[in-house]
């Protein structure tokens, strides 16, 4: 409780202004981080804000990539309201993501993180891309194993309220994450309570927790599809998820592919991850793959090396 109170009372820096939007579709925007060369579009999850990829000064994958000669762009999904209740995950790909990708003058490389990786695979199957990278992405949802039962129970309890609201509040999803390892949630706040309030470690903890505890709700249909069609029925893993009227089959992709998979991931178990092209297995946490102390050596640098080694395209 001391650690939780310290987190609530911690000082926060002023938020940085968002990067300019160069395309939009509905409430979603495509933000340009600068740099030169082939566009590399980062697709975050619908769960939690996209800013984990640009978390804080000195800990931003996107800004670091610019200095490595990459031109990163970021999908910002915006905030759905009740009027978006019928937009499932498929609709996010078809109506929001693909139209923005079509505005680019060159085929992009897609880099998808978490559920964004699932969506990136679908977008790569439905459009011309120069490459595909998945980071901690689920595809074979049956790989969640015993955790599926507790997720189904959570959805059974929350579904009537979510249907009435037209959205799935972030609190519902956060409760599911906490159930994966309740002791860890308590332990991290206990550790935080012993940190010097103005230390770099304390600032990093606050930035990450603010991201983890924030975020827009999911459109109701997206939550329903995630729980019913993906986690329960495993339509992607069985080759039965259709985008653009065609089944999405990652094994048929012709573009260069790279997959980062964590063997210790609690959010996306390694058994659920797609193994596409060049597969890199790591022993690092789900969020740690993007912002952890070992992320730069284990993910950022290998990603930059792979991107800059791709053959040029017209």
Coordinates of C-alpha atoms in Angstrom, one line a residue:
X1 CA 0.0 0.0 0.0
X2 CA 2.9 2.3 0.6
X3 CA 4.2 1.7 -2.9
X4 CA 0.8 2.2 -4.4
X5 CA 0.4 5.5 -2.6
X6 CA 3.9 6.6 -3.7
X7 CA 2.9 5.8 -7.3
X8 CA -0.3 7.8 -7.1
X9 CA 1.5 10.8 -5.7
X10 CA 4.6 10.7 -8.0
X11 CA 5.5 13.7 -10.1
X12 CA 5.0 13.3 -13.8
X13 CA 6.8 15.2 -16.6
X14 CA 4.7 17.2 -19.0
X15 CA 3.5 15.0 -21.9
X16 CA 5.4 15.4 -25.2
X17 CA 3.4 16.7 -28.2
X18 CA 2.4 13.9 -30.6
X19 CA 4.2 13.5 -33.9
X20 CA 2.4 14.9 -37.0
X21 CA -0.2 12.8 -38.6
X22 CA 0.3 12.1 -42.3
X23 CA -2.8 10.0 -42.9
X24 CA -6.0 9.2 -41.2
X25 CA -8.9 6.8 -41.4
X26 CA -11.9 7.3 -39.1
X27 CA -10.5 8.0 -35.6
X28 CA -7.1 6.4 -36.4
X29 CA -4.0 8.3 -37.5
X30 CA -0.6 7.4 -38.9
X31 CA 2.2 9.5 -37.2
X32 CA 5.5 10.1 -38.9
X33 CA 8.6 10.1 -36.7
X34 CA 10.9 11.4 -39.4
X35 CA 14.0 9.8 -40.9
X36 CA 14.6 8.7 -44.4
X37 CA 14.0 5.8 -46.7
X38 CA 11.4 3.1 -46.8
X39 CA 8.4 3.6 -44.4
X40 CA 8.3 1.2 -41.4
X41 CA 4.9 1.2 -39.9
X42 CA 4.6 0.1 -36.3
X43 CA 1.2 -1.4 -35.4
X44 CA 0.5 -1.4 -31.6
X45 CA -2.0 -3.4 -29.8
X46 CA -5.6 -2.1 -29.4
X47 CA -5.0 -2.7 -25.7
X48 CA -3.1 0.1 -23.8
X49 CA -1.9 3.3 -25.6
X50 CA 0.5 3.1 -28.5
X51 CA 3.1 5.1 -26.7
X52 CA 5.0 2.1 -25.2
X53 CA 6.9 2.4 -28.5
X54 CA 7.8 5.9 -27.6
X55 CA 7.6 5.7 -23.8
X56 CA 10.0 8.3 -22.4
X57 CA 13.0 10.4 -23.1
X58 CA 15.9 8.0 -23.5
X59 CA 13.6 5.0 -23.8
X60 CA 11.9 5.3 -27.1
X61 CA 12.3 2.6 -29.7
X62 CA 10.9 4.8 -32.5
X63 CA 13.2 7.8 -31.8
X64 CA 16.2 5.5 -31.5
X65 CA 15.4 3.9 -34.9
X66 CA 15.4 7.3 -36.6
X67 CA 19.1 7.7 -35.5
X68 CA 19.8 4.3 -37.0
X69 CA 18.7 5.3 -40.5
X70 CA 15.1 4.0 -40.3
X71 CA 11.9 6.0 -41.0
X72 CA 9.4 4.7 -38.4
X73 CA 5.7 5.6 -38.4
X74 CA 3.2 4.8 -35.7
X75 CA -0.5 3.8 -35.9
X76 CA -2.5 5.6 -33.3
X77 CA -5.9 3.9 -33.0
X78 CA -7.6 6.8 -31.3
X79 CA -10.5 6.4 -28.8
X80 CA -13.6 4.5 -29.8
X81 CA -16.9 5.6 -28.5
X82 CA -20.3 3.7 -28.4
X83 CA -20.7 4.6 -32.1
X84 CA -17.8 2.3 -32.9
X85 CA -19.4 -0.7 -31.1
X86 CA -19.6 -2.8 -34.3
X87 CA -15.9 -2.4 -35.2
X88 CA -14.3 -5.8 -34.5
X89 CA -10.6 -6.5 -35.0
X90 CA -11.2 -7.4 -38.6
X91 CA -12.8 -4.0 -39.2
X92 CA -9.8 -2.3 -37.6
X93 CA -7.7 -3.9 -40.2
X94 CA -10.0 -3.4 -43.2
X95 CA -11.4 0.1 -42.4
X96 CA -8.6 1.8 -40.5
X97 CA -5.3 0.2 -41.1
X98 CA -5.3 -0.8 -44.7
X99 CA -6.6 2.6 -46.0
X100 CA -3.8 4.4 -44.2
X101 CA -1.2 2.0 -45.6
X102 CA -2.5 2.7 -49.1
X103 CA -1.7 6.4 -48.8
X104 CA 2.1 5.6 -48.7
X105 CA 4.1 6.0 -51.9
X106 CA 6.2 2.9 -51.2
X107 CA 5.2 -0.5 -49.8
X108 CA 6.0 -0.3 -46.1
X109 CA 7.5 -2.8 -43.7
X110 CA 5.0 -3.6 -41.0
X111 CA 6.1 -4.1 -37.4
X112 CA 3.4 -5.4 -35.1
X113 CA 3.6 -5.6 -31.3
X114 CA 1.3 -7.9 -29.3
X115 CA -2.2 -7.9 -30.8
X116 CA -0.8 -5.4 -33.3
X117 CA 1.4 -8.2 -34.6
X118 CA -1.7 -10.3 -35.2
X119 CA -3.2 -7.4 -37.1
X120 CA 0.0 -6.8 -39.0
X121 CA 0.0 -10.4 -40.3
X122 CA -3.6 -9.8 -41.6
X123 CA -2.6 -6.5 -43.2
X124 CA 0.5 -8.2 -44.9
X125 CA -1.8 -10.8 -46.3
X126 CA -4.2 -8.2 -47.7
X127 CA -1.8 -5.6 -49.1
X128 CA 1.7 -5.2 -50.7
X129 CA 4.4 -4.9 -48.1
X130 CA 8.2 -4.9 -48.2
X131 CA 8.5 -7.0 -45.0
X132 CA 6.8 -8.1 -41.8
X133 CA 8.1 -8.2 -38.2
X134 CA 6.1 -9.6 -35.3
X135 CA 7.1 -8.9 -31.7
X136 CA 5.4 -10.8 -28.9
X137 CA 2.4 -11.4 -31.1
X138 CA -0.2 -14.1 -30.5
X139 CA -1.5 -16.1 -33.4
X140 CA -2.2 -19.7 -32.2
X141 CA -4.5 -18.7 -29.4
X142 CA -5.0 -22.3 -28.2
X143 CA -1.4 -21.9 -27.0
X144 CA -2.7 -20.0 -24.0
X145 CA -3.6 -23.4 -22.5
X146 CA -5.1 -23.3 -19.0
X147 CA -5.3 -19.5 -18.9
X148 CA -8.2 -19.7 -21.4
X149 CA -10.6 -20.9 -18.8
X150 CA -10.1 -17.9 -16.5
X151 CA -10.3 -15.6 -19.5
X152 CA -13.6 -17.1 -20.6
X153 CA -14.9 -16.7 -17.1
X154 CA -13.9 -13.1 -17.0
X155 CA -15.7 -12.4 -20.3
X156 CA -18.8 -14.2 -19.2
X157 CA -19.0 -11.8 -16.2
X158 CA -18.1 -8.7 -18.1
X159 CA -19.9 -9.2 -21.5
X160 CA -23.5 -8.1 -20.6
X161 CA -22.2 -4.7 -19.2
X162 CA -19.8 -4.3 -22.1
X163 CA -22.6 -4.9 -24.6
X164 CA -24.7 -2.3 -22.9
X165 CA -21.9 0.2 -22.9
X166 CA -20.8 -0.5 -26.5
X167 CA -17.2 -0.7 -25.3
X168 CA -14.9 -2.9 -23.3
X169 CA -13.4 -0.7 -20.5
X170 CA -9.7 -1.0 -20.0
X171 CA -10.4 -2.1 -16.4
X172 CA -11.9 -5.4 -17.7
X173 CA -8.7 -6.2 -19.7
X174 CA -6.4 -5.1 -16.9
X175 CA -8.2 -7.4 -14.5
X176 CA -7.4 -10.2 -16.9
X177 CA -3.7 -9.3 -17.0
X178 CA -3.6 -9.2 -13.2
X179 CA -5.1 -12.7 -12.9
X180 CA -2.1 -14.1 -14.9
X181 CA 0.2 -13.4 -12.0
X182 CA -1.4 -11.6 -9.0
X183 CA 1.6 -11.9 -6.8
X184 CA 3.8 -10.1 -9.3
X185 CA 1.5 -7.1 -9.3
X186 CA 1.7 -6.8 -5.5
X187 CA 5.5 -7.4 -5.5
X188 CA 6.3 -4.7 -8.0
X189 CA 4.5 -2.0 -6.0
X190 CA 6.2 -3.2 -2.9
X191 CA 9.6 -2.8 -4.5
X192 CA 8.6 0.7 -5.8
X193 CA 7.8 1.8 -2.3
X194 CA 11.5 1.4 -1.4
X195 CA 12.9 3.4 -4.3
X196 CA 14.1 7.0 -3.8
X197 CA 11.2 9.1 -5.1
X198 CA 13.2 11.1 -7.7
X199 CA 15.5 8.3 -8.8
X200 CA 15.8 7.3 -12.5
X201 CA 14.3 3.9 -11.5
X202 CA 11.3 5.5 -9.9
X203 CA 10.7 7.7 -12.9
X204 CA 10.9 4.7 -15.2
X205 CA 8.5 2.7 -13.1
X206 CA 5.9 5.5 -13.1
X207 CA 6.2 6.0 -16.9
X208 CA 5.6 2.3 -17.5
X209 CA 2.8 1.9 -15.0
X210 CA 1.0 5.0 -16.4
X211 CA 1.1 3.3 -19.8
X212 CA 0.0 0.0 -18.5
X213 CA -2.9 1.4 -16.5
X214 CA -4.0 3.8 -19.3
X215 CA -5.5 3.4 -22.7
X216 CA -8.8 3.7 -24.5
X217 CA -11.5 1.1 -24.2
X218 CA -12.0 -1.5 -26.9
X219 CA -15.0 -1.2 -29.2
X220 CA -17.4 -3.9 -28.1
X221 CA -17.2 -5.9 -31.2
X222 CA -13.4 -6.0 -31.0
X223 CA -13.6 -7.3 -27.4
X224 CA -16.2 -9.9 -28.4
X225 CA -14.1 -11.1 -31.3
X226 CA -10.9 -11.2 -29.2
X227 CA -12.5 -13.3 -26.5
X228 CA -15.0 -15.4 -28.6
X229 CA -13.3 -15.8 -32.0
X230 CA -9.7 -15.6 -31.1
X231 CA -9.1 -16.9 -27.5
X232 CA -12.0 -19.3 -27.5
X233 CA -12.3 -20.5 -31.1
X234 CA -8.7 -19.8 -32.2
X235 CA -9.8 -18.7 -35.7
X236 CA -6.4 -17.3 -36.6
X237 CA -4.5 -20.4 -35.5
X238 CA -6.9 -22.6 -37.4
X239 CA -6.6 -20.6 -40.6
X240 CA -10.3 -19.5 -40.4
X241 CA -9.9 -15.8 -39.7
X242 CA -10.9 -13.9 -42.9
X243 CA -9.8 -10.4 -43.7
X244 CA -10.8 -8.9 -47.1
X245 CA -12.9 -11.9 -47.7
X246 CA -10.0 -14.3 -47.7
X247 CA -8.5 -16.5 -44.9
X248 CA -5.3 -15.2 -43.4
X249 CA -2.5 -17.8 -43.7
X250 CA 0.8 -16.5 -42.5
X251 CA 2.7 -19.4 -44.0
X252 CA 1.8 -18.2 -47.5
X253 CA 3.4 -14.7 -47.2
X254 CA 6.0 -14.0 -49.8
X255 CA 7.7 -11.0 -48.1
X256 CA 10.7 -11.2 -45.8
X257 CA 9.6 -12.0 -42.2
X258 CA 11.1 -11.7 -38.7
X259 CA 9.6 -13.0 -35.5
X260 CA 10.7 -12.0 -31.9
X261 CA 9.4 -14.6 -29.4
X262 CA 9.9 -14.5 -25.7
X263 CA 10.2 -17.9 -23.9
X264 CA 9.2 -16.2 -20.6
X265 CA 6.3 -14.1 -21.9
X266 CA 3.3 -14.3 -19.5
X267 CA 1.0 -12.1 -21.7
X268 CA 1.6 -13.9 -25.0
X269 CA 2.9 -17.5 -24.2
X270 CA 5.6 -18.7 -26.7
X271 CA 3.2 -21.5 -27.7
X272 CA 0.8 -19.0 -29.1
X273 CA 3.4 -17.0 -31.2
X274 CA 3.8 -17.3 -34.9
X275 CA 7.1 -18.5 -36.2
X276 CA 7.7 -16.7 -39.4
X277 CA 10.9 -16.5 -41.4
X278 CA 13.9 -15.4 -39.2
X279 CA 12.8 -16.5 -35.7
X280 CA 14.6 -14.9 -32.6
X281 CA 13.8 -16.5 -29.3
X282 CA 14.6 -14.4 -26.2
X283 CA 14.3 -14.8 -22.5
X284 CA 12.8 -11.4 -21.7
X285 CA 9.3 -10.2 -20.6
X286 CA 6.5 -9.1 -22.8
X287 CA 6.8 -5.4 -22.1
X288 CA 10.5 -5.8 -21.5
X289 CA 11.0 -6.6 -25.1
X290 CA 10.2 -3.0 -25.9
X291 CA 11.3 -0.9 -22.9
X292 CA 13.3 -3.2 -20.6
X293 CA 16.9 -2.8 -19.7
X294 CA 18.0 -5.5 -22.2
X295 CA 15.6 -4.4 -25.0
X296 CA 18.2 -2.4 -26.9
X297 CA 20.6 -5.3 -27.2
X298 CA 18.1 -8.1 -27.7
X299 CA 15.4 -6.4 -29.8
X300 CA 16.1 -2.9 -30.9
X301 CA 19.5 -3.5 -32.4
X302 CA 18.6 -6.8 -34.2
X303 CA 15.5 -5.1 -35.5
X304 CA 17.4 -2.1 -36.8
X305 CA 20.0 -4.4 -38.4
X306 CA 17.3 -6.5 -40.1
X307 CA 15.4 -3.4 -41.4
X308 CA 18.5 -1.7 -42.8
X309 CA 19.6 -5.0 -44.5
X310 CA 16.4 -5.4 -46.5
X311 CA 16.9 -5.1 -50.3
X312 CA 15.7 -1.8 -51.7
X313 CA 12.2 -1.5 -53.3
X314 CA 10.9 0.9 -55.8

